[in-house]
Tab-separated table of C-alpha atoms in Angstrom:
chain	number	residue	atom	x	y	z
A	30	UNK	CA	-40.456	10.991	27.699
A	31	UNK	CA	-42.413	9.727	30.801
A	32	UNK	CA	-40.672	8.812	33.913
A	33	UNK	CA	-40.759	4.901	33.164
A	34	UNK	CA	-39.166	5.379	29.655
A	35	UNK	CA	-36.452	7.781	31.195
A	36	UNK	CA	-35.721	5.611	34.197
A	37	UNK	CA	-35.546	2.114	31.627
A	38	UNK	CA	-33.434	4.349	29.398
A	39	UNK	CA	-30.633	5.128	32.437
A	40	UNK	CA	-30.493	1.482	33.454
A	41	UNK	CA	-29.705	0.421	30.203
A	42	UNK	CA	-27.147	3.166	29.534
A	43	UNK	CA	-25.656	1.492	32.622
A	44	UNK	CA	-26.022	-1.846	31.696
A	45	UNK	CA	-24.431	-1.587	28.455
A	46	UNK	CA	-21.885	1.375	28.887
A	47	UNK	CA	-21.417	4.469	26.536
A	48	UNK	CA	-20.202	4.322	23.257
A	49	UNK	CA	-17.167	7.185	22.223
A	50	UNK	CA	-16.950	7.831	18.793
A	51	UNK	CA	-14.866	10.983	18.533
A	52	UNK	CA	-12.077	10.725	16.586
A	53	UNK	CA	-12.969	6.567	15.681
A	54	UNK	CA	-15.554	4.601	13.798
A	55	UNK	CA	-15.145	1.585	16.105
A	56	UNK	CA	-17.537	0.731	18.467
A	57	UNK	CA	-16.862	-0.134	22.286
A	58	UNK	CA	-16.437	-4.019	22.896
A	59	UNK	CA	-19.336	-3.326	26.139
A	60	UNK	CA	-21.799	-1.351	24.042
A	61	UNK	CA	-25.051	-3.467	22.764
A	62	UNK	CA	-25.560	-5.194	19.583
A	63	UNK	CA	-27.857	-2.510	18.105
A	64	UNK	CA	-25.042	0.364	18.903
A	65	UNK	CA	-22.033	-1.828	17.430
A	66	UNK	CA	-24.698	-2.672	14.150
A	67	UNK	CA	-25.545	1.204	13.889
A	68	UNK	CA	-22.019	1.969	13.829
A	69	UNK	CA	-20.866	-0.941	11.987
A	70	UNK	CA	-23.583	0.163	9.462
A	71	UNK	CA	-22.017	3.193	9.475
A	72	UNK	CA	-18.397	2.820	9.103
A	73	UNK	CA	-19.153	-0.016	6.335
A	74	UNK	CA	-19.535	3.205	4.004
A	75	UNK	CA	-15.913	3.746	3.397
A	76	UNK	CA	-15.223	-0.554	2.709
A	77	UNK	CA	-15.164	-1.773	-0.795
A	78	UNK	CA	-18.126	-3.273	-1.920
A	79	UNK	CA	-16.618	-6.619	-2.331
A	80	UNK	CA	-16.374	-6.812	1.337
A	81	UNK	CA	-19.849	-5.538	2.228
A	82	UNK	CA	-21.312	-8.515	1.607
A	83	UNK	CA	-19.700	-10.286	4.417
A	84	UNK	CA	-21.218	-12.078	7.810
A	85	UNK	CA	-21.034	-10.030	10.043
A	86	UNK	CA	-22.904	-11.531	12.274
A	87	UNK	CA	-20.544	-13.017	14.278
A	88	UNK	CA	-18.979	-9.917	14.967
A	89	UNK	CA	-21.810	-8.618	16.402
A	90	UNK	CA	-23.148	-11.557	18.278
A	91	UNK	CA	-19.864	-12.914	19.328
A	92	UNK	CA	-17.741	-9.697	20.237
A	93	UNK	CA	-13.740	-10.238	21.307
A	94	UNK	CA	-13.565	-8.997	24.995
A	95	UNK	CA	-10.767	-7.169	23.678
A	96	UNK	CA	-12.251	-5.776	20.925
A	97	UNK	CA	-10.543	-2.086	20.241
A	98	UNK	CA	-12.043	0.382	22.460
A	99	UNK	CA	-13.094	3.889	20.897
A	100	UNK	CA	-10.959	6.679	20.625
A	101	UNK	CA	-7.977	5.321	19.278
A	102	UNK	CA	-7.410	3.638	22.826
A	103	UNK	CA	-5.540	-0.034	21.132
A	104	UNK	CA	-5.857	-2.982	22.797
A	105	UNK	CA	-4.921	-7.070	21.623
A	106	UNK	CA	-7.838	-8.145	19.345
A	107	UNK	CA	-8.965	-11.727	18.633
A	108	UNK	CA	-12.344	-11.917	16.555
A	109	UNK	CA	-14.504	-14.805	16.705
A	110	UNK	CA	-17.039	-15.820	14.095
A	111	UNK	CA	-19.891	-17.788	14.014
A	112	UNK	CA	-18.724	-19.706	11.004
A	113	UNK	CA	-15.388	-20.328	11.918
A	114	UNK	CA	-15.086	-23.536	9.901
A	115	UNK	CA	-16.202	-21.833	6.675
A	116	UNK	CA	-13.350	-19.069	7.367
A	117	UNK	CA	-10.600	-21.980	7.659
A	118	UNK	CA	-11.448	-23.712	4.735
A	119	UNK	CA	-11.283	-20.077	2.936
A	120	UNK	CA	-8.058	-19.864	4.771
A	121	UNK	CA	-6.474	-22.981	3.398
A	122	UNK	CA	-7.871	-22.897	-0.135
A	123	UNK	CA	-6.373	-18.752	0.152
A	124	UNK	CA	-2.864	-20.587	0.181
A	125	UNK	CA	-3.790	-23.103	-2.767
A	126	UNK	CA	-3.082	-19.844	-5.886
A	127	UNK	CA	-5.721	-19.916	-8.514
A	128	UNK	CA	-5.117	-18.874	-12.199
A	129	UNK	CA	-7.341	-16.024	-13.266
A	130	UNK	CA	-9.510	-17.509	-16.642
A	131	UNK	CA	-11.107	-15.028	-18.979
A	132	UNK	CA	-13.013	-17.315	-21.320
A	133	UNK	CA	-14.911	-14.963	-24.341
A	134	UNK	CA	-15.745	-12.357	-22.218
A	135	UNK	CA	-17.497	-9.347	-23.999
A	136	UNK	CA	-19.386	-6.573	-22.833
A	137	UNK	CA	-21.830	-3.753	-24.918
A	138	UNK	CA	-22.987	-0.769	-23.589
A	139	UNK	CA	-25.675	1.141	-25.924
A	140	UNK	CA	-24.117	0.837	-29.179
A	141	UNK	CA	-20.480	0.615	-27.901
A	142	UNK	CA	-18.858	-2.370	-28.182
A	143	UNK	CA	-16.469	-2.704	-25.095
A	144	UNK	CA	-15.157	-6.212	-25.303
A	145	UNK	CA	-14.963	-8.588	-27.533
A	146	UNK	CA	-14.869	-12.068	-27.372
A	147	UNK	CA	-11.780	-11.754	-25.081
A	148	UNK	CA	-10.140	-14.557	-23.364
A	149	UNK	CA	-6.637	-15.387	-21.727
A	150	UNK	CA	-5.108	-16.964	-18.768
A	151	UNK	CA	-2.803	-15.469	-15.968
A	152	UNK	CA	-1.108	-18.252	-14.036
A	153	UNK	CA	0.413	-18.048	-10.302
A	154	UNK	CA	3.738	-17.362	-9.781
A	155	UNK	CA	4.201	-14.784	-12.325
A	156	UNK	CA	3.417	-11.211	-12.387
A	157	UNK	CA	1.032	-10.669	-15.380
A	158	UNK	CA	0.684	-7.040	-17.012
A	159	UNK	CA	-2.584	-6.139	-18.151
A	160	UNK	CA	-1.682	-3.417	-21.105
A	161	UNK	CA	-3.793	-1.748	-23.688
A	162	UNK	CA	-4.530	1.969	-24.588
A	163	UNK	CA	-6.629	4.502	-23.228
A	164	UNK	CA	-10.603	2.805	-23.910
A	165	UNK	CA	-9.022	-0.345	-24.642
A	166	UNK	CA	-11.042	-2.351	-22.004
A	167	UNK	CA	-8.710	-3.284	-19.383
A	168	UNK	CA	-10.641	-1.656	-16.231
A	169	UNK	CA	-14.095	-2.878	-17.880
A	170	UNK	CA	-12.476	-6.301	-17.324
A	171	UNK	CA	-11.042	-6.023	-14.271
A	172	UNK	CA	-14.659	-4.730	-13.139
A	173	UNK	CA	-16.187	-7.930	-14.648
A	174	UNK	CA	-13.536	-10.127	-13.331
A	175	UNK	CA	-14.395	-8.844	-9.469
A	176	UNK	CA	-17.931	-8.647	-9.942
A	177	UNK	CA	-18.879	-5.443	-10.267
A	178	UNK	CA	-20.471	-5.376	-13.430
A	179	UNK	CA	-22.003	-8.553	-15.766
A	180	UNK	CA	-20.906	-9.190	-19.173
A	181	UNK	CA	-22.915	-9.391	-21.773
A	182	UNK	CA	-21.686	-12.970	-22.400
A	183	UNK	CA	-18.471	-15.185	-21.113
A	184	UNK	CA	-17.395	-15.890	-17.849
A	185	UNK	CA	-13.851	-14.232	-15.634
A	186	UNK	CA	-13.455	-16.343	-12.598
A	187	UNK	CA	-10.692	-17.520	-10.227
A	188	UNK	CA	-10.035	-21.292	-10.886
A	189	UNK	CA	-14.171	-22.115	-11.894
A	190	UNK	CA	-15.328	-19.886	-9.222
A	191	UNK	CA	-16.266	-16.208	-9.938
A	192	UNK	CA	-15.793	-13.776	-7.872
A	193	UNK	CA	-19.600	-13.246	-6.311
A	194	UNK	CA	-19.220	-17.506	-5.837
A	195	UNK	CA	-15.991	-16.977	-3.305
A	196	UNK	CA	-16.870	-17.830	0.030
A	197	UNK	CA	-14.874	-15.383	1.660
A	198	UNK	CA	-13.512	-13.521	-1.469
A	199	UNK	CA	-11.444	-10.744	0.987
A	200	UNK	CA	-9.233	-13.604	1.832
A	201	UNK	CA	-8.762	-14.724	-1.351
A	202	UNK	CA	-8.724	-12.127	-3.964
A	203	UNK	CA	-6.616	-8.517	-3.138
A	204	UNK	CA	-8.462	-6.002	-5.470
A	205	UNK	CA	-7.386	-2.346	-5.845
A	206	UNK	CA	-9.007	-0.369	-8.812
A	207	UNK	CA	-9.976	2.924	-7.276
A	208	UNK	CA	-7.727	4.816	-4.745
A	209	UNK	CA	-10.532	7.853	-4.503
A	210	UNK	CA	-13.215	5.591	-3.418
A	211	UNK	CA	-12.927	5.914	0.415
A	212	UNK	CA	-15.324	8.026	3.161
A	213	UNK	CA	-13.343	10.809	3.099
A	214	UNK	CA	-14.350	11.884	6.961
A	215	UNK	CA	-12.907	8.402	7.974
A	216	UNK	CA	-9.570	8.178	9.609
A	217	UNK	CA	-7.191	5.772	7.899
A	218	UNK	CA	-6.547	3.637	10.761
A	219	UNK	CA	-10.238	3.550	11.875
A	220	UNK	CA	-10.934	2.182	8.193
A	221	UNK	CA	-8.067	-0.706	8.394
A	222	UNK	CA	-9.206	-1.774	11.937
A	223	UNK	CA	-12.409	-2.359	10.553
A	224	UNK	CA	-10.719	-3.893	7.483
A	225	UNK	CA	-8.862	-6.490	9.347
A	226	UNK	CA	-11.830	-7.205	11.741
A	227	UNK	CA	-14.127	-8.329	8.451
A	228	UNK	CA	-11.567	-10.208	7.334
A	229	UNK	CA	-10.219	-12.014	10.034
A	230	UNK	CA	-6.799	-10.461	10.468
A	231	UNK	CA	-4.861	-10.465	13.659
A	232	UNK	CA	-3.524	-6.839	15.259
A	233	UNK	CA	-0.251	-7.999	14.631
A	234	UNK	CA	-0.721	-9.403	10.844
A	235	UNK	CA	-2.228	-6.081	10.082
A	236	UNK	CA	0.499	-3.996	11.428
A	237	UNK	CA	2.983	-5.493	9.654
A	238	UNK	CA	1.278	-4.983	5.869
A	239	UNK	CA	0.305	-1.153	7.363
A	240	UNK	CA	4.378	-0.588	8.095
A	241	UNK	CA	5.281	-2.697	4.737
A	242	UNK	CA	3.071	0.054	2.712
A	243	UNK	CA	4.103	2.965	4.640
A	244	UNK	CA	1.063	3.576	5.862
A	245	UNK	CA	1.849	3.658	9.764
A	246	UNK	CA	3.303	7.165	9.007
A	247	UNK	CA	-0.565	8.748	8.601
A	248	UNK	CA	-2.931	6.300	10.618
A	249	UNK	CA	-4.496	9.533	12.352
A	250	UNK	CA	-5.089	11.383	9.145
A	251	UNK	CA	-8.472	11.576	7.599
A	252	UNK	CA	-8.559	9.989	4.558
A	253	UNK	CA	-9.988	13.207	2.944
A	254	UNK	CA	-6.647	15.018	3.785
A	255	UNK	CA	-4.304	12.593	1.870
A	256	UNK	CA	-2.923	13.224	-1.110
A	257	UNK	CA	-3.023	11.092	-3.978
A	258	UNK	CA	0.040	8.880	-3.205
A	259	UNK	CA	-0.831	8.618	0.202
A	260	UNK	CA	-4.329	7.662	-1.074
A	261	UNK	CA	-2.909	4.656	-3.421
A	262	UNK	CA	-1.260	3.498	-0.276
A	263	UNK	CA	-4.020	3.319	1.621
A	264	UNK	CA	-5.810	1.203	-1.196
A	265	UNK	CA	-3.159	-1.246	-1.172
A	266	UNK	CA	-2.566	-1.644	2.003
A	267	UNK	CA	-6.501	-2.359	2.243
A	268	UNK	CA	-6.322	-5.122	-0.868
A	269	UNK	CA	-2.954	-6.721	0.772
A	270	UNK	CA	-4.329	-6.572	4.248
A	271	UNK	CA	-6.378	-10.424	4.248
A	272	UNK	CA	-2.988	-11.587	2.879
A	273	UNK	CA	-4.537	-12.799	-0.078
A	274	UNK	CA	-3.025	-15.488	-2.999
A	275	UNK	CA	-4.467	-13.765	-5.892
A	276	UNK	CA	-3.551	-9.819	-6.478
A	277	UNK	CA	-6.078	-7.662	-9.114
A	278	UNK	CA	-4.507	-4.437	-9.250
A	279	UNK	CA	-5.102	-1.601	-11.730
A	280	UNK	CA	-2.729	1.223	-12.061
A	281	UNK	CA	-0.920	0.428	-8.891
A	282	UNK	CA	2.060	2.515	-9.239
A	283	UNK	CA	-0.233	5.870	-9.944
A	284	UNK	CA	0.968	8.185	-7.333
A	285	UNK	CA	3.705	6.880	-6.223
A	286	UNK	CA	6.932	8.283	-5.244
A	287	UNK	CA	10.669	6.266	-6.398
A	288	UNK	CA	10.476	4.617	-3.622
A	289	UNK	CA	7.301	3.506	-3.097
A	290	UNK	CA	7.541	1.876	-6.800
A	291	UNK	CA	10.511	0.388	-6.054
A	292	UNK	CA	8.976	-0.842	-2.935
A	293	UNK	CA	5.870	-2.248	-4.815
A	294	UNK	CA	7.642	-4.075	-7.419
A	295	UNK	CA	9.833	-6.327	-4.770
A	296	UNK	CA	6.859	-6.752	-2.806
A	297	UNK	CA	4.551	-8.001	-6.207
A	298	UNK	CA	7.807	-10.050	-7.220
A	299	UNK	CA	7.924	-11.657	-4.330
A	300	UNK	CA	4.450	-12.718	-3.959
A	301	UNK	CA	4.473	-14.093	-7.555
A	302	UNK	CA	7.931	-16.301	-5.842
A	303	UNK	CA	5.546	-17.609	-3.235
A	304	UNK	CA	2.939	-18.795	-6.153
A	305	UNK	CA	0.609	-16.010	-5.670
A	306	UNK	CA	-1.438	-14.951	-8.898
A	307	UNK	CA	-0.428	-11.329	-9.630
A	308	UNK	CA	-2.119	-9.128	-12.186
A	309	UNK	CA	-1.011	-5.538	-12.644
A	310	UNK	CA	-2.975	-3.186	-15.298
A	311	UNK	CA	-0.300	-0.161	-15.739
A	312	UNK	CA	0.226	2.784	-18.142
A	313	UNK	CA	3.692	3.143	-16.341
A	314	UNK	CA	5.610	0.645	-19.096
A	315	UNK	CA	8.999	2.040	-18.224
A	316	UNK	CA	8.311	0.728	-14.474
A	317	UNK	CA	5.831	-2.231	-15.425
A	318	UNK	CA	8.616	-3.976	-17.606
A	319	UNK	CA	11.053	-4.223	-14.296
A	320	UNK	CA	8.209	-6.287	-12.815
A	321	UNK	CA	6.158	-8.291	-15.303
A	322	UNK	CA	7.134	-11.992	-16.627
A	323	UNK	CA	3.688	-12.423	-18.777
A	324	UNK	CA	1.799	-9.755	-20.989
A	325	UNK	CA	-2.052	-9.602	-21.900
A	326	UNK	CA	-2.324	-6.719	-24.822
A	327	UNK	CA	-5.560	-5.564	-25.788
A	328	UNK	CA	-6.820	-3.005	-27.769
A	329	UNK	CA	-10.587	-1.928	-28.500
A	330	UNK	CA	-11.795	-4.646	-26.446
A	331	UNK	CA	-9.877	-7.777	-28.497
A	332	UNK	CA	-6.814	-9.341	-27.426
A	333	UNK	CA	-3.985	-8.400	-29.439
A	334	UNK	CA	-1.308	-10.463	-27.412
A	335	UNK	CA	-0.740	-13.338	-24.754
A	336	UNK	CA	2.398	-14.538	-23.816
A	337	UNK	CA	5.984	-14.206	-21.895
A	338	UNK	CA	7.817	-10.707	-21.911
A	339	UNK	CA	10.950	-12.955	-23.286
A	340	UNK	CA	8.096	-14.487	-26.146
A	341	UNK	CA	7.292	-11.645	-27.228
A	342	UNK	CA	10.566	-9.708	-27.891
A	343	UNK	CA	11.882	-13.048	-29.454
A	344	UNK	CA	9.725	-12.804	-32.302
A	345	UNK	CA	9.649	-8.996	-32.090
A	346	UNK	CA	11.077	-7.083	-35.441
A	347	UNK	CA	14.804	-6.181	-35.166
A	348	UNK	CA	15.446	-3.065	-33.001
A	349	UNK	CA	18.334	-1.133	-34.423
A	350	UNK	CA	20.145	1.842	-32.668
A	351	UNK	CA	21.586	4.204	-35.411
A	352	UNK	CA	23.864	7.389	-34.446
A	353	UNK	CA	24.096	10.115	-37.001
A	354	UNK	CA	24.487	13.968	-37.311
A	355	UNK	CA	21.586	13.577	-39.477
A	356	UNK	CA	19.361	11.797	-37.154
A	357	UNK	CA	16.462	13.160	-38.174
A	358	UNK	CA	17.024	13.298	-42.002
A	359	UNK	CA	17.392	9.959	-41.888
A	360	UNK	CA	14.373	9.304	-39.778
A	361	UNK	CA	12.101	11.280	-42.621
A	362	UNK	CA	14.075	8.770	-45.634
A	363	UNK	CA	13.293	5.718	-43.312
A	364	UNK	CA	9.292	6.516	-42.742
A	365	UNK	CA	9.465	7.500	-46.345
A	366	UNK	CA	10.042	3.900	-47.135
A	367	UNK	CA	7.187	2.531	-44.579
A	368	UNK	CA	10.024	1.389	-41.425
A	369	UNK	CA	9.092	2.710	-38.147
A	370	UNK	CA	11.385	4.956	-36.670
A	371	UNK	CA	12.497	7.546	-34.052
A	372	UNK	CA	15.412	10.342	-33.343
A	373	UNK	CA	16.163	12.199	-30.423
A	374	UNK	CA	19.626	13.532	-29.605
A	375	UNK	CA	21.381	12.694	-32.883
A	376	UNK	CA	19.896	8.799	-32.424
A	377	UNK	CA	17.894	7.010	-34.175
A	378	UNK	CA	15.983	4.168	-33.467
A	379	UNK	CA	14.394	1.558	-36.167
A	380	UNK	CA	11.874	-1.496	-35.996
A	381	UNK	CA	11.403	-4.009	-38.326
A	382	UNK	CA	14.741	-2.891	-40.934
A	383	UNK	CA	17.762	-4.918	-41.218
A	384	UNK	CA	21.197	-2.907	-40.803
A	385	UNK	CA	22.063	-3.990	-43.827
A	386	UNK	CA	18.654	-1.808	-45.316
A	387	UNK	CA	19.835	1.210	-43.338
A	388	UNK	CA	23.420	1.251	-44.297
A	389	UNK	CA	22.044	1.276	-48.614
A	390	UNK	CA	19.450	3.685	-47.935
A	391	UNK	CA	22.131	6.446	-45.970
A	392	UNK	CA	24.373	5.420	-48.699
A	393	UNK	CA	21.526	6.308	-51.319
A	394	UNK	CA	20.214	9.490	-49.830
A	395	UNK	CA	24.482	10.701	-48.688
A	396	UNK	CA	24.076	10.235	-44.621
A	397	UNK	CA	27.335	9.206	-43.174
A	398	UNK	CA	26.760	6.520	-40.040
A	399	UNK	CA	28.731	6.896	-37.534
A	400	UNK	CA	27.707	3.467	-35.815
A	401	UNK	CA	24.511	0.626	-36.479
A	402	UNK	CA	23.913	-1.485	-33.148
A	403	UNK	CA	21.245	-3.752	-32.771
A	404	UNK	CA	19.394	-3.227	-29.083
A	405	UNK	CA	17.041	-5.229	-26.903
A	406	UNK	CA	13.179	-3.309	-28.051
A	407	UNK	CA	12.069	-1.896	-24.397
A	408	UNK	CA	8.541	-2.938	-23.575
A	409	UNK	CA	7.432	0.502	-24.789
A	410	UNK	CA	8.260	0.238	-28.413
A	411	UNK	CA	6.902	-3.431	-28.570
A	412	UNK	CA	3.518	-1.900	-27.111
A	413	UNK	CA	3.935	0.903	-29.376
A	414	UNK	CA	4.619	-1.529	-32.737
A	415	UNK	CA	2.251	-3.907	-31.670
A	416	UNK	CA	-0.801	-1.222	-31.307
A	417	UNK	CA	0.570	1.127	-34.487
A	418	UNK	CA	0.459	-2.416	-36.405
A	419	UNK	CA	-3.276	-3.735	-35.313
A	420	UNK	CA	-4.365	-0.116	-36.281
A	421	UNK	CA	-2.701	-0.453	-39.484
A	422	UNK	CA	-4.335	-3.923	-40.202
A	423	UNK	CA	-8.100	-2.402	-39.064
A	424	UNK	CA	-7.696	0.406	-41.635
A	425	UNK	CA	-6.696	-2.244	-44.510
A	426	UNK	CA	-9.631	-4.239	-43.743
């Protein structure tokens, strides 16, 4: 380097101050628009790709002069954006729920059909399960309903607008589908500052969704080091942190302790209270039927059922609980005579037989009863009936 290039490159060191990265992904508020791009560039490795795609140009032309200094060192933090009219009217129509419309949606890969002509409706103000078996095509959907993937042919939006048509779709639309999908060398609180800076989010709206999730607990932890519940924290606190009307979340209560389900089911409940769109994809069906009003059941890509958890038990078969010293004789004599049923621990349980049945066939085969009780079916043995049945009906035809 000659002496004028070394001398230019001082005065502009000067001029523009040093930027401190140990330990933080932010950028100094003093250091120049190529350094804050570089690492801006840089740090928007570990966001979701659904928020990649937003301007970030007025961050970097238009820099708070409180903008969080490097190294962890916090200070008050009001972002301005070139477009601030566009972000209000994302703000306001953020407040205004959408439903979520799948309208024929299907989707091949090679030879395998994933979806199939698949549509349904989840409204605001109820918490909507997303259910199916393993391969049934719920996260395929999900993927398609927040852009990630085309269908082959239908449409998933929010109200008529998909998800790649959303103005500001961060503000709008809380996704959370993988919880291993973060830059592992990032620190977690680097990753939300940055979070709540492309969104919009005050300091102090942030902070409150990081202590809601428990999250405040491991801010200085690399995201690398977490384990997995920490991890699904983390990835909810980044879908909830733009304070979104409309919640996509798949598998949410993976990883969780007691508590932190507990947590997450008041929290879900009580954005559904405030009209918010809520849709929950879970394998968890002891927890998910504590927190779901509506059900969407597929299975091999084709809806199987859509309607109201009351709905559906309402026209559910008859759910008997039979006690017996020969639970599981009687079990074998019921299957024998096509009824789905169960024992464990000297009970059994039947779908789809009226007491009446079971008392003449223990009567027939000498099993004494000691008591027939009918029971409310648990969201578990509808899923299981309802499934057990569709593959039943495939087979006939």
């Amino acid at each position: 380097m000659n002496t004028t290039s070394s001398l230019k490159a001082k005065l502009h060191k000067k001029k523009v101050g040093n930027v401190c990265t140990r330990g933080n992904s932010h950028p100094h508020y003093c250091c120049s628009d190529r350094s804050r791009k570089l690492l801006l560039d840089r740090c928007s490795a570990g966001i979701p790709p659904q928020y990649r795609a937003l301007d970030w140009s007025g961050l970097l032309r238009n820099p708070a002069p409180d903008y969080p200094a490097a190294c962890g060192k916090e200070r008050s933090m009001t972002t301005t954006r070139v477009s601030d009219s566009a972000v209000v009217s994302e703000g306001a129509n953020s407040l205004r729920a959408v439903p979520i419309l799948v309208n024929n949606l299907s989707k091949t890969i090679g030879r395998s059909e994933i979806l199939h002509d698949l549509t349904f409706a989840v409204a605001p103000g109820r918490v909507t399960g997303f259910l199916g078996p393993n391969g049934a095509g719920k996260t395929m959907t999900l993927r398609i309903l927040l852009g990630l993937v085309a269908p082959n042919s239908g449409t998933a939006t929010f109200g008529r607008r998909s998800f790649n048509e959303l103005t500001n779709p961060g503000n709008m639309v809380a996704s959370s589908l993988d919880s291993s999908g973060f830059h592992p060398g990032m620190r977690v609180g680097s990753y939300l500052r940055i979070q709540a800076t492309a969104l919009g989010v005050s300091p102090s709206a942030a902070q409150e969704v990081i202590d809601a999730t428990g999250v405040g607990g491991f801010v200085r932890a690399r995201i690398g080091s977490l384990s997995l519940g920490m991890r699904q924290r983390l990835s909810l606190t980044s879908a909830l942190i733009g304070s979104p009307s409309v919640l996509v979340l798949d598998e949410p209560m993976n990883g969780l302790d007691p508590h932190g389900v507990a947590w997450l089911r008041d929290y879900l409940r009580y954005r559904a209270a405030l009209g918010h769109t809520v849709l929950v994809s879970s394998h968890a069906l002891a927890e998910a039927e504590n927190l779901i009003d509506d059900v969407v059941l597929i299975d091999g890509g084709r809806l199987v059922l859509s309607s109201s958890l009351t709905s559906w038990r309402s026209v559910a078969p008859e759910t008997l609980v039979i006690s017996t010293a020969k639970a599981d004789e009687l079990t074998t004599h019921l299957r024998d005579r096509g009824v789905i049923a169960e024992s464990a621990s000297g009970i059994v349980r039947s779908l789809g037989v009226s007491e009446q049945a079971v008392r003449d066939i223990a009567t027939q085969t000498g099993i004494e009863l000691v008591a027939v009780a009918p029971a409310t079916a648990s969201l578990e043995q509808l899923f299981l009936d309802a499934t057990s049945r569709k593959g039943i009906e495939q087979e006939r035809g």
